[in-house]
mmCIF file of C-alpha atoms and ligand atoms in Angstrom:
data_model
loop_
_atom_site.group_PDB
_atom_site.id
_atom_site.type_symbol
_atom_site.label_atom_id
_atom_site.label_comp_id
_atom_site.label_asym_id
_atom_site.label_seq_id
_atom_site.Cartn_x
_atom_site.Cartn_y
_atom_site.Cartn_z
ATOM 1 C CA MET A 38 -7.987 -8.644 -12.672
ATOM 2 C CA ARG A 39 -9.911 -6.029 -14.640
ATOM 3 C CA ALA A 40 -12.004 -3.481 -12.727
ATOM 4 C CA ARG A 41 -15.789 -3.880 -13.011
ATOM 5 C CA THR A 42 -17.064 -1.401 -10.426
ATOM 6 C CA ALA A 43 -17.053 2.383 -10.789
ATOM 7 C CA VAL A 44 -17.518 4.619 -7.746
ATOM 8 C CA ILE A 45 -19.152 7.996 -8.378
ATOM 9 C CA PRO A 46 -18.786 10.359 -5.413
ATOM 10 C CA ALA A 47 -21.887 12.558 -5.366
ATOM 11 C CA ALA A 48 -22.277 13.586 -1.721
ATOM 12 C CA GLY A 49 -20.695 17.060 -1.908
ATOM 13 C CA MET A 50 -22.574 20.283 -1.279
ATOM 14 C CA GLY A 51 -22.084 21.839 -4.710
ATOM 15 C CA THR A 52 -21.547 25.317 -3.270
ATOM 16 C CA ARG A 53 -20.283 26.715 -6.578
ATOM 17 C CA PHE A 54 -23.708 26.060 -8.051
ATOM 18 C CA LEU A 55 -25.860 27.703 -5.400
ATOM 19 C CA PRO A 56 -28.707 28.566 -5.345
ATOM 20 C CA ALA A 57 -29.643 25.777 -7.818
ATOM 21 C CA THR A 58 -28.031 23.129 -5.591
ATOM 22 C CA LYS A 59 -30.273 24.047 -2.651
ATOM 23 C CA ALA A 60 -32.883 21.795 -4.271
ATOM 24 C CA VAL A 61 -31.202 20.014 -7.212
ATOM 25 C CA PRO A 62 -27.993 18.039 -6.666
ATOM 26 C CA LYS A 63 -25.172 19.282 -8.907
ATOM 27 C CA GLU A 64 -24.839 15.761 -10.315
ATOM 28 C CA LEU A 65 -28.409 15.912 -11.697
ATOM 29 C CA LEU A 66 -28.079 19.246 -13.504
ATOM 30 C CA PRO A 67 -28.967 18.588 -17.140
ATOM 31 C CA ILE A 68 -26.496 18.545 -19.998
ATOM 32 C CA ILE A 69 -29.107 19.395 -22.658
ATOM 33 C CA ASP A 70 -31.707 16.887 -21.364
ATOM 34 C CA THR A 71 -29.581 14.291 -19.567
ATOM 35 C CA PRO A 72 -28.277 14.528 -15.986
ATOM 36 C CA ALA A 73 -24.500 14.719 -15.749
ATOM 37 C CA LEU A 74 -24.639 11.617 -13.528
ATOM 38 C CA GLN A 75 -26.265 9.623 -16.334
ATOM 39 C CA LEU A 76 -23.498 10.632 -18.773
ATOM 40 C CA ILE A 77 -20.927 9.351 -16.269
ATOM 41 C CA ILE A 78 -22.770 6.036 -15.934
ATOM 42 C CA ASP A 79 -22.911 5.760 -19.736
ATOM 43 C CA GLU A 80 -19.157 6.391 -19.870
ATOM 44 C CA ALA A 81 -18.582 3.608 -17.319
ATOM 45 C CA ALA A 82 -20.815 1.191 -19.234
ATOM 46 C CA GLY A 83 -18.981 2.063 -22.459
ATOM 47 C CA ALA A 84 -15.671 1.149 -20.799
ATOM 48 C CA GLY A 85 -17.012 -2.284 -19.783
ATOM 49 C CA PHE A 86 -18.008 -1.595 -16.166
ATOM 50 C CA ASP A 87 -21.168 -3.372 -14.982
ATOM 51 C CA HIS A 88 -21.564 -2.027 -11.437
ATOM 52 C CA VAL A 89 -21.771 1.596 -10.327
ATOM 53 C CA VAL A 90 -21.661 2.700 -6.694
ATOM 54 C CA VAL A 91 -23.069 6.187 -6.215
ATOM 55 C CA VAL A 92 -21.823 7.740 -2.971
ATOM 56 C CA THR A 93 -24.615 10.041 -1.906
ATOM 57 C CA SER A 94 -25.969 11.712 1.207
ATOM 58 C CA HIS A 95 -29.379 11.457 2.848
ATOM 59 C CA ALA A 96 -29.617 15.233 2.294
ATOM 60 C CA LYS A 97 -29.796 14.556 -1.479
ATOM 61 C CA PRO A 98 -32.796 12.216 -1.915
ATOM 62 C CA ALA A 99 -33.234 13.305 -5.546
ATOM 63 C CA ILE A 100 -30.199 11.192 -6.508
ATOM 64 C CA GLU A 101 -31.880 7.954 -5.456
ATOM 65 C CA ALA A 102 -35.215 9.142 -6.858
ATOM 66 C CA TYR A 103 -33.574 9.417 -10.266
ATOM 67 C CA PHE A 104 -32.986 5.644 -10.282
ATOM 68 C CA GLU A 105 -36.492 4.648 -9.196
ATOM 69 C CA PRO A 106 -38.465 2.851 -11.889
ATOM 70 C CA ASN A 107 -41.201 5.063 -13.290
ATOM 71 C CA PRO A 108 -43.839 2.751 -14.817
ATOM 72 C CA GLU A 109 -46.482 5.459 -15.299
ATOM 73 C CA VAL A 110 -44.159 7.645 -17.354
ATOM 74 C CA ILE A 111 -42.952 4.638 -19.358
ATOM 75 C CA ALA A 112 -46.552 3.548 -20.080
ATOM 76 C CA LYS A 113 -47.497 7.075 -21.145
ATOM 77 C CA LEU A 114 -44.496 7.307 -23.494
ATOM 78 C CA ARG A 115 -45.284 3.926 -25.061
ATOM 79 C CA SER A 116 -48.957 4.732 -25.538
ATOM 80 C CA THR A 117 -48.076 8.018 -27.244
ATOM 81 C CA GLY A 118 -45.582 6.569 -29.736
ATOM 82 C CA ARG A 119 -42.420 7.598 -27.885
ATOM 83 C CA GLY A 120 -41.029 4.091 -27.400
ATOM 84 C CA ALA A 121 -37.421 5.069 -28.097
ATOM 85 C CA LEU A 122 -37.453 7.491 -25.159
ATOM 86 C CA ALA A 123 -39.089 4.818 -22.974
ATOM 87 C CA ASP A 124 -36.338 2.377 -24.007
ATOM 88 C CA SER A 125 -33.632 4.848 -23.087
ATOM 89 C CA LEU A 126 -35.199 5.423 -19.635
ATOM 90 C CA GLU A 127 -35.245 1.679 -18.997
ATOM 91 C CA ARG A 128 -31.766 1.125 -20.385
ATOM 92 C CA THR A 129 -29.595 2.188 -17.409
ATOM 93 C CA ALA A 130 -31.016 -0.253 -14.914
ATOM 94 C CA ARG A 131 -30.521 -3.032 -17.451
ATOM 95 C CA ASP A 132 -26.936 -2.324 -18.560
ATOM 96 C CA VAL A 133 -25.418 -1.421 -15.213
ATOM 97 C CA ARG A 134 -26.253 -2.378 -11.641
ATOM 98 C CA VAL A 135 -26.474 0.775 -9.522
ATOM 99 C CA THR A 136 -26.021 0.605 -5.744
ATOM 100 C CA PHE A 137 -25.650 3.348 -3.142
ATOM 101 C CA ALA A 138 -23.246 4.145 -0.350
ATOM 102 C CA TYR A 139 -23.694 7.051 2.047
ATOM 103 C CA GLN A 140 -21.477 9.883 3.192
ATOM 104 C CA ASP A 141 -23.605 12.091 5.396
ATOM 105 C CA GLU A 142 -20.868 14.598 6.197
ATOM 106 C CA ALA A 143 -18.857 15.995 3.296
ATOM 107 C CA LEU A 144 -15.418 15.144 4.708
ATOM 108 C CA GLY A 145 -13.597 15.176 1.393
ATOM 109 C CA LEU A 146 -13.091 13.010 -1.665
ATOM 110 C CA GLY A 147 -10.871 10.458 0.102
ATOM 111 C CA HIS A 148 -13.515 9.980 2.778
ATOM 112 C CA ALA A 149 -16.261 9.661 0.136
ATOM 113 C CA VAL A 150 -14.312 6.917 -1.657
ATOM 114 C CA GLY A 151 -13.727 5.178 1.697
ATOM 115 C CA CYS A 152 -17.519 5.069 2.211
ATOM 116 C CA ALA A 153 -17.762 2.797 -0.865
ATOM 117 C CA ARG A 154 -15.457 0.146 0.592
ATOM 118 C CA ASP A 155 -18.075 -2.503 1.397
ATOM 119 C CA ALA A 156 -19.855 -1.973 -1.914
ATOM 120 C CA VAL A 157 -16.614 -2.368 -3.899
ATOM 121 C CA GLY A 158 -15.051 -5.306 -2.062
ATOM 122 C CA ASP A 159 -11.495 -6.487 -2.609
ATOM 123 C CA GLU A 160 -11.197 -5.621 -6.314
ATOM 124 C CA PRO A 161 -9.701 -2.851 -8.436
ATOM 125 C CA PHE A 162 -12.270 -0.144 -9.151
ATOM 126 C CA ALA A 163 -12.697 3.191 -10.887
ATOM 127 C CA VAL A 164 -13.480 6.537 -9.281
ATOM 128 C CA MET A 165 -15.267 8.961 -11.604
ATOM 129 C CA LEU A 166 -15.917 12.545 -10.556
ATOM 130 C CA PRO A 167 -19.323 13.432 -11.948
ATOM 131 C CA ASP A 168 -18.497 17.093 -12.512
ATOM 132 C CA GLU A 169 -16.032 16.163 -15.244
ATOM 133 C CA ILE A 170 -17.631 14.910 -18.427
ATOM 134 C CA MET A 171 -15.598 13.117 -21.088
ATOM 135 C CA GLY A 172 -16.410 12.960 -24.779
ATOM 136 C CA ASP A 173 -16.243 9.148 -24.743
ATOM 137 C CA SER A 174 -15.223 6.068 -22.689
ATOM 138 C CA SER A 175 -11.767 5.601 -24.221
ATOM 139 C CA LEU A 176 -9.716 7.150 -21.391
ATOM 140 C CA LEU A 177 -11.404 5.056 -18.698
ATOM 141 C CA ALA A 178 -11.084 1.882 -20.781
ATOM 142 C CA GLN A 179 -7.363 2.531 -21.363
ATOM 143 C CA MET A 180 -6.834 3.211 -17.659
ATOM 144 C CA ALA A 181 -8.491 -0.127 -16.800
ATOM 145 C CA ASP A 182 -6.170 -1.851 -19.305
ATOM 146 C CA VAL A 183 -3.067 -0.196 -17.826
ATOM 147 C CA SER A 184 -4.088 -1.083 -14.274
ATOM 148 C CA GLU A 185 -4.740 -4.687 -15.262
ATOM 149 C CA ALA A 186 -1.337 -4.902 -16.996
ATOM 150 C CA THR A 187 0.696 -3.212 -14.227
ATOM 151 C CA GLY A 188 -1.225 -4.356 -11.146
ATOM 152 C CA GLY A 189 -1.132 -0.804 -9.773
ATOM 153 C CA SER A 190 -3.302 2.291 -9.589
ATOM 154 C CA VAL A 191 -3.677 4.678 -12.520
ATOM 155 C CA VAL A 192 -4.765 8.320 -12.755
ATOM 156 C CA GLY A 193 -6.070 10.313 -15.721
ATOM 157 C CA LEU A 194 -3.866 13.249 -16.720
ATOM 158 C CA LYS A 195 -4.095 16.589 -18.471
ATOM 159 C CA HIS A 196 -1.511 19.245 -19.389
ATOM 160 C CA VAL A 197 -2.175 22.716 -17.987
ATOM 161 C CA PRO A 198 -0.228 25.986 -18.388
ATOM 162 C CA ARG A 199 2.532 26.135 -15.772
ATOM 163 C CA ASP A 200 1.011 29.084 -13.938
ATOM 164 C CA GLU A 201 -2.185 27.084 -13.275
ATOM 165 C CA VAL A 202 -0.641 24.048 -11.553
ATOM 166 C CA SER A 203 -1.177 25.463 -8.063
ATOM 167 C CA SER A 204 -4.917 24.731 -8.234
ATOM 168 C CA TYR A 205 -4.498 20.991 -8.844
ATOM 169 C CA GLY A 206 -2.919 17.690 -7.862
ATOM 170 C CA VAL A 207 0.265 17.365 -9.954
ATOM 171 C CA ILE A 208 2.269 14.232 -10.762
ATOM 172 C CA ASP A 209 6.016 13.786 -10.624
ATOM 173 C CA PRO A 210 6.613 11.605 -13.713
ATOM 174 C CA VAL A 211 9.445 9.112 -14.202
ATOM 175 C CA GLY A 212 10.681 10.074 -17.681
ATOM 176 C CA ASP A 213 8.468 10.902 -20.639
ATOM 177 C CA LEU A 214 5.069 9.644 -21.716
ATOM 178 C CA ASP A 215 5.259 6.562 -23.935
ATOM 179 C CA GLU A 216 3.594 6.398 -27.365
ATOM 180 C CA HIS A 217 0.278 5.473 -25.699
ATOM 181 C CA GLY A 218 0.372 8.478 -23.353
ATOM 182 C CA VAL A 219 1.304 6.313 -20.335
ATOM 183 C CA VAL A 220 3.891 7.386 -17.776
ATOM 184 C CA ARG A 221 5.078 5.973 -14.476
ATOM 185 C CA VAL A 222 4.389 8.243 -11.504
ATOM 186 C CA ARG A 223 7.022 8.720 -8.801
ATOM 187 C CA THR A 224 4.788 10.753 -6.512
ATOM 188 C CA LEU A 225 1.915 13.244 -6.421
ATOM 189 C CA VAL A 226 1.863 16.762 -5.010
ATOM 190 C CA GLU A 227 -1.350 18.573 -4.034
ATOM 191 C CA LYS A 228 -1.539 22.229 -5.153
ATOM 192 C CA PRO A 229 2.233 22.928 -5.398
ATOM 193 C CA ALA A 230 3.694 26.431 -5.799
ATOM 194 C CA VAL A 231 4.472 27.060 -9.484
ATOM 195 C CA ASP A 232 8.225 26.904 -8.884
ATOM 196 C CA ASP A 233 7.982 23.646 -6.902
ATOM 197 C CA ALA A 234 5.686 21.808 -9.329
ATOM 198 C CA PRO A 235 7.341 18.612 -10.611
ATOM 199 C CA SER A 236 5.482 18.823 -13.973
ATOM 200 C CA ASP A 237 2.574 20.484 -15.759
ATOM 201 C CA LEU A 238 0.579 17.231 -15.706
ATOM 202 C CA ILE A 239 -2.440 17.445 -13.412
ATOM 203 C CA ILE A 240 -4.696 14.655 -12.170
ATOM 204 C CA ILE A 241 -8.189 14.813 -13.654
ATOM 205 C CA GLY A 242 -11.354 13.214 -12.302
ATOM 206 C CA ARG A 243 -10.756 9.632 -13.420
ATOM 207 C CA TYR A 244 -8.925 7.124 -11.222
ATOM 208 C CA LEU A 245 -8.410 3.373 -11.478
ATOM 209 C CA LEU A 246 -7.461 2.187 -8.006
ATOM 210 C CA THR A 247 -6.296 -1.036 -6.451
ATOM 211 C CA PRO A 248 -8.254 -1.944 -3.302
ATOM 212 C CA ASP A 249 -5.312 -1.432 -0.916
ATOM 213 C CA VAL A 250 -6.221 2.263 -1.265
ATOM 214 C CA PHE A 251 -8.967 1.733 1.335
ATOM 215 C CA ASP A 252 -6.436 0.929 4.086
ATOM 216 C CA LYS A 253 -4.421 3.957 3.002
ATOM 217 C CA ILE A 254 -7.493 6.236 3.142
ATOM 218 C CA ALA A 255 -8.097 4.995 6.690
ATOM 219 C CA ARG A 256 -4.561 6.165 7.572
ATOM 220 C CA VAL A 257 -4.840 9.652 6.033
ATOM 221 C CA ARG A 258 -4.929 12.440 8.601
ATOM 222 C CA PRO A 259 -7.641 15.046 8.052
ATOM 223 C CA GLY A 260 -6.417 18.313 6.549
ATOM 224 C CA ALA A 261 -8.067 21.731 6.328
ATOM 225 C CA GLY A 262 -11.776 21.609 7.267
ATOM 226 C CA GLY A 263 -11.409 18.010 8.483
ATOM 227 C CA GLU A 264 -11.245 16.788 4.886
ATOM 228 C CA ILE A 265 -9.605 13.483 3.976
ATOM 229 C CA GLN A 266 -7.781 14.037 0.660
ATOM 230 C CA LEU A 267 -7.671 11.187 -1.817
ATOM 231 C CA THR A 268 -4.305 12.444 -3.093
ATOM 232 C CA ASP A 269 -2.694 11.647 0.270
ATOM 233 C CA ALA A 270 -3.742 8.002 -0.030
ATOM 234 C CA LEU A 271 -2.567 7.857 -3.654
ATOM 235 C CA ARG A 272 0.837 9.193 -2.631
ATOM 236 C CA MET A 273 1.168 6.273 -0.180
ATOM 237 C CA GLN A 274 0.366 3.894 -3.043
ATOM 238 C CA ALA A 275 2.931 5.515 -5.348
ATOM 239 C CA ASP A 276 5.566 5.157 -2.592
ATOM 240 C CA GLU A 277 4.983 1.411 -2.400
ATOM 241 C CA GLY A 278 4.459 0.049 -5.894
ATOM 242 C CA PRO A 279 3.692 0.660 -9.559
ATOM 243 C CA PHE A 280 1.583 3.746 -10.186
ATOM 244 C CA HIS A 281 0.885 5.234 -13.617
ATOM 245 C CA GLY A 282 -0.776 8.160 -15.320
ATOM 246 C CA VAL A 283 -2.522 8.186 -18.709
ATOM 247 C CA LEU A 284 -2.789 11.239 -20.958
ATOM 248 C CA ARG A 285 -5.285 10.806 -23.765
ATOM 249 C CA ASP A 286 -6.703 13.144 -26.349
ATOM 250 C CA VAL A 287 -10.340 13.092 -25.284
ATOM 251 C CA ARG A 288 -12.880 15.904 -25.015
ATOM 252 C CA ARG A 289 -13.345 16.930 -21.387
ATOM 253 C CA TYR A 290 -15.636 19.420 -19.681
ATOM 254 C CA ASP A 291 -15.571 20.673 -16.104
ATOM 255 C CA THR A 292 -19.252 21.054 -15.281
ATOM 256 C CA GLY A 293 -18.862 21.789 -11.558
ATOM 257 C CA ASN A 294 -19.205 25.558 -11.982
ATOM 258 C CA PRO A 295 -21.658 27.647 -14.038
ATOM 259 C CA LEU A 296 -19.223 28.716 -16.783
ATOM 260 C CA GLY A 297 -17.853 25.208 -17.308
ATOM 261 C CA TRP A 298 -21.344 23.725 -17.305
ATOM 262 C CA LEU A 299 -22.537 26.270 -19.874
ATOM 263 C CA THR A 300 -19.521 25.566 -22.089
ATOM 264 C CA ALA A 301 -20.317 21.850 -22.014
ATOM 265 C CA VAL A 302 -23.984 22.380 -22.807
ATOM 266 C CA VAL A 303 -23.254 24.737 -25.723
ATOM 267 C CA ASP A 304 -20.512 22.558 -27.201
ATOM 268 C CA LEU A 305 -22.521 19.350 -26.954
ATOM 269 C CA ALA A 306 -25.706 21.050 -28.194
ATOM 270 C CA LEU A 307 -23.895 22.172 -31.362
ATOM 271 C CA ASP A 308 -23.144 18.479 -32.074
ATOM 272 C CA ASP A 309 -26.583 17.175 -31.099
ATOM 273 C CA PRO A 310 -28.361 15.750 -34.160
ATOM 274 C CA ARG A 311 -31.768 16.711 -32.718
ATOM 275 C CA ILE A 312 -31.143 20.413 -32.079
ATOM 276 C CA GLY A 313 -27.629 21.211 -33.336
ATOM 277 C CA ASP A 314 -28.600 22.917 -36.608
ATOM 278 C CA ALA A 315 -31.335 25.062 -35.101
ATOM 279 C CA PHE A 316 -29.143 25.984 -32.154
ATOM 280 C CA ARG A 317 -26.216 26.948 -34.432
ATOM 281 C CA ASP A 318 -28.494 29.176 -36.523
ATOM 282 C CA TRP A 319 -29.800 30.922 -33.436
ATOM 283 C CA LEU A 320 -26.307 31.319 -31.940
ATOM 284 C CA GLN A 321 -24.833 32.767 -35.133
ATOM 285 C CA HIS A 322 -27.683 35.244 -35.324
ATOM 286 C CA ARG A 323 -27.322 36.136 -31.654
ATOM 287 C CA LEU A 324 -23.568 36.765 -31.970
HETATM 288 P P1 UTP B 246 -16.194 18.901 -5.638
HETATM 289 O O1 UTP B 246 -15.323 19.535 -4.632
HETATM 290 O O2 UTP B 246 -16.142 19.360 -7.049
HETATM 291 O O3 UTP B 246 -17.737 18.973 -5.199
HETATM 292 O O4 UTP B 246 -15.984 17.330 -5.584
HETATM 293 P P2 UTP B 246 -18.481 19.848 -4.156
HETATM 294 O O5 UTP B 246 -17.733 19.912 -2.871
HETATM 295 O O6 UTP B 246 -19.880 19.328 -4.107
HETATM 296 O O7 UTP B 246 -18.509 21.253 -4.909
HETATM 297 P P3 UTP B 246 -18.269 22.751 -4.468
HETATM 298 O O8 UTP B 246 -16.781 22.961 -4.508
HETATM 299 O O9 UTP B 246 -18.869 22.935 -3.091
HETATM 300 O O10 UTP B 246 -18.988 23.551 -5.512
HETATM 301 C C1 UTP B 246 -16.022 16.477 -6.713
HETATM 302 C C2 UTP B 246 -17.067 15.390 -6.522
HETATM 303 O O11 UTP B 246 -16.855 14.707 -5.290
HETATM 304 C C3 UTP B 246 -18.022 14.684 -4.526
HETATM 305 C C4 UTP B 246 -18.894 15.836 -5.017
HETATM 306 O O12 UTP B 246 -20.288 15.521 -4.870
HETATM 307 C C5 UTP B 246 -18.501 15.967 -6.474
HETATM 308 O O13 UTP B 246 -19.327 15.190 -7.312
HETATM 309 N N1 UTP B 246 -17.674 14.838 -3.090
HETATM 310 C C6 UTP B 246 -16.853 15.827 -2.685
HETATM 311 C C7 UTP B 246 -18.214 13.946 -2.184
HETATM 312 O O14 UTP B 246 -18.970 13.015 -2.545
HETATM 313 N N2 UTP B 246 -17.904 14.102 -0.852
HETATM 314 C C8 UTP B 246 -17.086 15.096 -0.412
HETATM 315 O O15 UTP B 246 -16.850 15.177 0.816
HETATM 316 C C9 UTP B 246 -16.543 15.979 -1.362
#
């Protein structure tokens, strides 16, 4: 069965983006003029998903407010000749059904995914971290294909320099990547020492998971700070059945910290047909 639901965990505290995140959730910070969360939903829609579950917290009401219909703004845009913008505001609710699940204590990514259990049901589903933005939907679509073909979970992968592996979840691959960038995963190791790392392939913020992961999450023991790590549940899955990783040449930005966010905004602004030329001129002059 092909996954149709994408879970977007958005209940974290965003401490790396304080003080902005005191009032604005990290997931709503704009990439040019569009919240990061919207770009993630567009990526899911582009990969064929029709249901998005946003895991949020009651301390972040702005996330739900973003999805409220706004008839006054739409009417104003239409009456002032800005129908295309009005269309784009109305588009999300039409293309993708958005529902909410709640995690009121930030007890880690595994716990956040577990909070989406009822909303997902007994089906394969994607998990998309909203502080990683991809250039297009192709990685997620390929991961859904691989999961459908193998019947197991799939993680997105990226090569990093060896001396950086200790900051990430790292896979232990069975052999080499095939011509499509797919590799079977023996196991996963969270933040290994450089010398112990089984590869230089790290897990990025895209997952395609079979629903048995929910029982595994329920079995994970809390680690540092009481957090339930998703990687621990994935390791249980890899121990039991097929589990794959996909490496794909796709643009990717880490927008969860100020430097990464700025890099994404600058890079995407240079390509933006509305402002790219003017922005490039200004930047060249400035440099
Ligand atoms: P991060 O660790 O990047 O988010 O988690 P964070 O904890 O909000 O950020 P910092 O480190 O304090 O700056 C990746 C995604 O998972 C969500 C976050 O909202 C973010 O979008 N998350 C994380 C949850 O929903 N719940 C959690 O308990 C942890």
